[in-house]
Structure formats: C-alpha cells, structure tokens
Amino acid sequence: MIYFLGHADYLVVSRFLGTTNLGFYEFSYRIPHLVRWRFSQPLSSVLFPVLVKSKDLSRSLYGVYTVIKINAIVSSIILLFLAVFSREIILFLWGEKWLKIVTLLIIASIGALIECIISVRNSIFLAFERPDLNFKSNFLHAFLTIILLLFLTPKFGLQGAALAVLLGLTVPVFYFVYSLKILNGKIFDLLPFFFLLITGILIISFILKIFIFPFLQNFNFYLGFILVGFLYLILTFFFVFKVFSSFIKEVLVLLKESFR
C-alpha cells in the first residue's frame, strides 16, 4: 500500500497529463534523486548498527550530526549545481527538446536535497525500536502528497505535480525534527551549518552563471560549460575545506580510527 501511495505522482500525472508528460516528469525526477539513492540512503543506513550498539545518547547524536552534515555537503554541491545550471545541463546533455523539464529539474533537485539531509530519520526510529513512526511518516507523507497532486496537477500541469511532491515533504521534515528530539538534539543546532553551506554554494553558482559562463559560451557553449563545471568543483571544494575545516578534520580523524 505504501509503495502504491509513494508512486501516486506517476499515476496522477499519467491520468491528467498523459504518458508523454509522464515521461518528462519521471526523467526530471530520476536524475537528482540518484544522489539520494546512491549516496545518501546507503550512508544513512550505516547509522543503524552504530546507534544500536551505542548506549550513549550524546555519542549517538554526534554521529547523527556528522552523517547529516556529510550528506548535506555532498548533496548540496551536486544538487544545487543541477538546480542553478538546469537549463545549461539539459542543453549540454540532451538538447533543446528537453527544455520543458527545466523547472521540473529545479524543483526536483530542491526536493532531493531536502530528502538527502533528512534521510537519517529512518535509522534513528529503527535503532530506538520505533518502526511505527516510519510507517506513520510514510503514510502521512504519501497521503498529503496525493491530496496536493490532485489539487495542483490539473491546474498547473507538470510544474504543479512537481510542486505538490516538494510541498509533501513537510511531513518527513517534521518527523526528521522529531527524530532528533529522541537523541536530545535540536534542529536549531544544524540550521547555521545549513545556512552557511547552502548560501556559500549558491553564491558561487550564481557568480559563475551570471558573470563567467556568458563570457565563456561566446567562444563555445560546450567547452564553456565544461570549464564552468571544473571551476565550480574547485571553488566549492575550496569553500567547504576553508569554511568547515574543523569539521573536515574531525571526519578525517574518525575515518582513520575506523580503519585501525
């Protein structure tokens, strides 16, 4: 049932907008969520045995915060680039016929970023023997999303469907905040980190998009985009290692200890 409800957006889009638009929608959704499926969820699942073994809440909370921050850094670098350079990426990889999904890709990237950051909640609930909270979260999430889909899709088309899925994330975000409370943690402990990280990456992205890329694409669009991509990686990695140097050092120490 939960699987069915979780894929209701495909059914609603197909019903109201047709199979062609479903193809556009599914394609725009799949790209950014690969980050969540291939990186965020596996990393978060590693938390489960660690939390089960640890009886110290403060140590568990430290581990959870560390995973959340690693998730946030990696996913922000990838997904904010997808969002800001969505049009250029589509033109570079697939051509003009796919420009219809630009807005969808932006919304899906924002949603995927949120889901990457909050993905640890499932491991926390399982570790503290509260699988019922996972079920409630999934059910309420799906239920709210379906209501929003039925209301927004007929009125606003593909953009409405994508927005409905994004707004539906209010439920798992609420349960994420609650999962931190189980560990005596607070979302306000993480907000300064999120704000600094996302603001810094967005500033880098928009500087490159507004000032650097227009100059480079005058010579060659494809070469210009590749150069901007390299510049983006260099600048974002420099930003992360400079601004969050103490956190990076802590992570490196933990990695060294884990391999001993």
mmCIF file of N, CA, C and O in Angstrom, residues 128-170:
data_model
loop_
_atom_site.group_PDB
_atom_site.id
_atom_site.type_symbol
_atom_site.label_atom_id
_atom_site.label_comp_id
_atom_site.label_asym_id
_atom_site.label_seq_id
_atom_site.Cartn_x
_atom_site.Cartn_y
_atom_site.Cartn_z
ATOM 1 N N PHE A 128 15.879 2.917 17.770
ATOM 2 C CA PHE A 128 15.196 3.118 19.050
ATOM 3 C C PHE A 128 13.841 2.398 19.095
ATOM 4 O O PHE A 128 12.957 2.752 19.864
ATOM 5 N N GLU A 129 13.736 1.370 18.250
ATOM 6 C CA GLU A 129 12.581 0.466 18.247
ATOM 7 C C GLU A 129 11.256 1.210 18.083
ATOM 8 O O GLU A 129 10.279 0.950 18.779
ATOM 9 N N ARG A 130 11.256 2.126 17.110
ATOM 10 C CA ARG A 130 10.029 2.847 16.778
ATOM 11 C C ARG A 130 9.740 2.749 15.278
ATOM 12 O O ARG A 130 9.632 3.771 14.592
ATOM 13 N N PRO A 131 9.644 1.521 14.743
ATOM 14 C CA PRO A 131 9.329 1.388 13.315
ATOM 15 C C PRO A 131 7.944 1.935 12.977
ATOM 16 O O PRO A 131 7.672 2.232 11.812
ATOM 17 N N ASP A 132 7.089 2.046 13.993
ATOM 18 C CA ASP A 132 5.750 2.601 13.754
ATOM 19 C C ASP A 132 5.815 4.035 13.260
ATOM 20 O O ASP A 132 4.965 4.472 12.478
ATOM 21 N N LEU A 133 6.848 4.751 13.714
ATOM 22 C CA LEU A 133 6.993 6.142 13.288
ATOM 23 C C LEU A 133 7.386 6.218 11.810
ATOM 24 O O LEU A 133 6.988 7.149 11.109
ATOM 25 N N ASN A 134 8.171 5.252 11.355
ATOM 26 C CA ASN A 134 8.491 5.199 9.922
ATOM 27 C C ASN A 134 7.230 4.978 9.096
ATOM 28 O O ASN A 134 7.025 5.611 8.055
ATOM 29 N N PHE A 135 6.387 4.051 9.575
ATOM 30 C CA PHE A 135 5.151 3.769 8.854
ATOM 31 C C PHE A 135 4.243 4.995 8.830
ATOM 32 O O PHE A 135 3.695 5.355 7.775
ATOM 33 N N LYS A 136 4.081 5.639 9.983
ATOM 34 C CA LYS A 136 3.223 6.829 10.053
ATOM 35 C C LYS A 136 3.753 7.946 9.156
ATOM 36 O O LYS A 136 2.989 8.614 8.462
ATOM 37 N N SER A 137 5.074 8.136 9.191
ATOM 38 C CA SER A 137 5.688 9.168 8.359
ATOM 39 C C SER A 137 5.448 8.902 6.880
ATOM 40 O O SER A 137 5.045 9.799 6.127
ATOM 41 N N ASN A 138 5.680 7.661 6.461
ATOM 42 C CA ASN A 138 5.491 7.311 5.055
ATOM 43 C C ASN A 138 4.032 7.449 4.629
ATOM 44 O O ASN A 138 3.736 7.942 3.534
ATOM 45 N N PHE A 139 3.129 7.002 5.495
ATOM 46 C CA PHE A 139 1.706 7.051 5.152
ATOM 47 C C PHE A 139 1.207 8.492 5.053
ATOM 48 O O PHE A 139 0.545 8.870 4.075
ATOM 49 N N LEU A 140 1.527 9.307 6.068
ATOM 50 C CA LEU A 140 1.065 10.701 6.063
ATOM 51 C C LEU A 140 1.713 11.493 4.927
ATOM 52 O O LEU A 140 1.077 12.352 4.306
ATOM 53 N N HIS A 141 2.973 11.185 4.665
ATOM 54 C CA HIS A 141 3.685 11.824 3.548
ATOM 55 C C HIS A 141 2.978 11.532 2.229
ATOM 56 O O HIS A 141 2.691 12.438 1.436
ATOM 57 N N ALA A 142 2.682 10.248 2.004
ATOM 58 C CA ALA A 142 2.011 9.857 0.766
ATOM 59 C C ALA A 142 0.612 10.450 0.677
ATOM 60 O O ALA A 142 0.187 10.917 -0.382
ATOM 61 N N PHE A 143 -0.106 10.439 1.790
ATOM 62 C CA PHE A 143 -1.481 10.949 1.805
ATOM 63 C C PHE A 143 -1.515 12.438 1.469
ATOM 64 O O PHE A 143 -2.312 12.883 0.616
ATOM 65 N N LEU A 144 -0.654 13.226 2.123
ATOM 66 C CA LEU A 144 -0.609 14.663 1.853
ATOM 67 C C LEU A 144 -0.198 14.936 0.413
ATOM 68 O O LEU A 144 -0.772 15.804 -0.256
ATOM 69 N N THR A 145 0.782 14.173 -0.077
ATOM 70 C CA THR A 145 1.252 14.363 -1.454
ATOM 71 C C THR A 145 0.141 14.094 -2.464
ATOM 72 O O THR A 145 -0.009 14.832 -3.448
ATOM 73 N N ILE A 146 -0.629 13.048 -2.234
ATOM 74 C CA ILE A 146 -1.730 12.724 -3.149
ATOM 75 C C ILE A 146 -2.764 13.848 -3.180
ATOM 76 O O ILE A 146 -3.242 14.246 -4.251
ATOM 77 N N ILE A 147 -3.120 14.366 -2.006
ATOM 78 C CA ILE A 147 -4.082 15.476 -1.941
ATOM 79 C C ILE A 147 -3.564 16.672 -2.733
ATOM 80 O O ILE A 147 -4.297 17.287 -3.528
ATOM 81 N N LEU A 148 -2.293 17.003 -2.530
ATOM 82 C CA LEU A 148 -1.691 18.132 -3.238
ATOM 83 C C LEU A 148 -1.619 17.872 -4.745
ATOM 84 O O LEU A 148 -1.843 18.778 -5.550
ATOM 85 N N LEU A 149 -1.295 16.641 -5.116
ATOM 86 C CA LEU A 149 -1.231 16.282 -6.529
ATOM 87 C C LEU A 149 -2.589 16.451 -7.209
ATOM 88 O O LEU A 149 -2.679 17.009 -8.312
ATOM 89 N N LEU A 150 -3.627 15.967 -6.566
ATOM 90 C CA LEU A 150 -4.966 16.049 -7.148
ATOM 91 C C LEU A 150 -5.446 17.495 -7.267
ATOM 92 O O LEU A 150 -6.258 17.821 -8.142
ATOM 93 N N PHE A 151 -4.931 18.358 -6.397
ATOM 94 C CA PHE A 151 -5.329 19.764 -6.431
ATOM 95 C C PHE A 151 -4.483 20.584 -7.402
ATOM 96 O O PHE A 151 -5.011 21.416 -8.156
ATOM 97 N N LEU A 152 -3.163 20.357 -7.411
ATOM 98 C CA LEU A 152 -2.248 21.213 -8.168
ATOM 99 C C LEU A 152 -2.002 20.749 -9.604
ATOM 100 O O LEU A 152 -1.802 21.573 -10.498
ATOM 101 N N THR A 153 -2.012 19.437 -9.837
ATOM 102 C CA THR A 153 -1.691 18.928 -11.182
ATOM 103 C C THR A 153 -2.682 19.386 -12.250
ATOM 104 O O THR A 153 -2.263 19.860 -13.313
ATOM 105 N N PRO A 154 -4.009 19.255 -12.030
ATOM 106 C CA PRO A 154 -4.942 19.709 -13.074
ATOM 107 C C PRO A 154 -4.852 21.205 -13.353
ATOM 108 O O PRO A 154 -5.107 21.643 -14.478
ATOM 109 N N LYS A 155 -4.461 22.000 -12.343
ATOM 110 C CA LYS A 155 -4.422 23.456 -12.513
ATOM 111 C C LYS A 155 -3.110 23.949 -13.110
ATOM 112 O O LYS A 155 -3.101 24.891 -13.908
ATOM 113 N N PHE A 156 -2.006 23.334 -12.708
ATOM 114 C CA PHE A 156 -0.695 23.868 -13.089
ATOM 115 C C PHE A 156 0.167 22.886 -13.873
ATOM 116 O O PHE A 156 1.339 23.171 -14.141
ATOM 117 N N GLY A 157 -0.370 21.735 -14.244
ATOM 118 C CA GLY A 157 0.351 20.799 -15.083
ATOM 119 C C GLY A 157 1.548 20.161 -14.392
ATOM 120 O O GLY A 157 1.521 19.870 -13.198
ATOM 121 N N LEU A 158 2.614 19.951 -15.169
ATOM 122 C CA LEU A 158 3.807 19.288 -14.641
ATOM 123 C C LEU A 158 4.443 20.047 -13.486
ATOM 124 O O LEU A 158 4.902 19.451 -12.513
ATOM 125 N N GLN A 159 4.451 21.376 -13.591
ATOM 126 C CA GLN A 159 5.013 22.182 -12.509
ATOM 127 C C GLN A 159 4.200 22.013 -11.227
ATOM 128 O O GLN A 159 4.755 21.978 -10.125
ATOM 129 N N GLY A 160 2.885 21.901 -11.377
ATOM 130 C CA GLY A 160 2.029 21.681 -10.218
ATOM 131 C C GLY A 160 2.301 20.346 -9.559
ATOM 132 O O GLY A 160 2.333 20.241 -8.332
ATOM 133 N N ALA A 161 2.511 19.311 -10.373
ATOM 134 C CA ALA A 161 2.824 17.985 -9.834
ATOM 135 C C ALA A 161 4.150 18.002 -9.080
ATOM 136 O O ALA A 161 4.261 17.451 -7.976
ATOM 137 N N ALA A 162 5.155 18.632 -9.671
ATOM 138 C CA ALA A 162 6.470 18.706 -9.023
ATOM 139 C C ALA A 162 6.391 19.498 -7.724
ATOM 140 O O ALA A 162 7.000 19.127 -6.711
ATOM 141 N N LEU A 163 5.618 20.579 -7.737
ATOM 142 C CA LEU A 163 5.458 21.395 -6.536
ATOM 143 C C LEU A 163 4.714 20.628 -5.450
ATOM 144 O O LEU A 163 5.033 20.750 -4.263
ATOM 145 N N ALA A 164 3.726 19.824 -5.840
ATOM 146 C CA ALA A 164 2.984 19.017 -4.876
ATOM 147 C C ALA A 164 3.905 18.035 -4.157
ATOM 148 O O ALA A 164 3.822 17.865 -2.935
ATOM 149 N N VAL A 165 4.795 17.396 -4.918
ATOM 150 C CA VAL A 165 5.744 16.450 -4.322
ATOM 151 C C VAL A 165 6.683 17.178 -3.365
ATOM 152 O O VAL A 165 7.008 16.673 -2.281
ATOM 153 N N LEU A 166 7.105 18.381 -3.743
ATOM 154 C CA LEU A 166 8.001 19.162 -2.878
ATOM 155 C C LEU A 166 7.298 19.575 -1.588
ATOM 156 O O LEU A 166 7.848 19.421 -0.496
ATOM 157 N N LEU A 167 6.072 20.084 -1.697
ATOM 158 C CA LEU A 167 5.326 20.508 -0.513
ATOM 159 C C LEU A 167 4.982 19.336 0.393
ATOM 160 O O LEU A 167 4.878 19.487 1.613
ATOM 161 N N GLY A 168 4.825 18.162 -0.201
ATOM 162 C CA GLY A 168 4.527 16.978 0.594
ATOM 163 C C GLY A 168 5.641 16.595 1.547
ATOM 164 O O GLY A 168 5.424 15.848 2.509
ATOM 165 N N LEU A 169 6.847 17.115 1.305
ATOM 166 C CA LEU A 169 7.989 16.802 2.165
ATOM 167 C C LEU A 169 7.886 17.440 3.548
ATOM 168 O O LEU A 169 8.722 17.170 4.410
ATOM 169 N N THR A 170 6.883 18.280 3.759
ATOM 170 C CA THR A 170 6.706 18.865 5.094
ATOM 171 C C THR A 170 6.503 17.779 6.149
ATOM 172 O O THR A 170 6.925 17.945 7.304
#
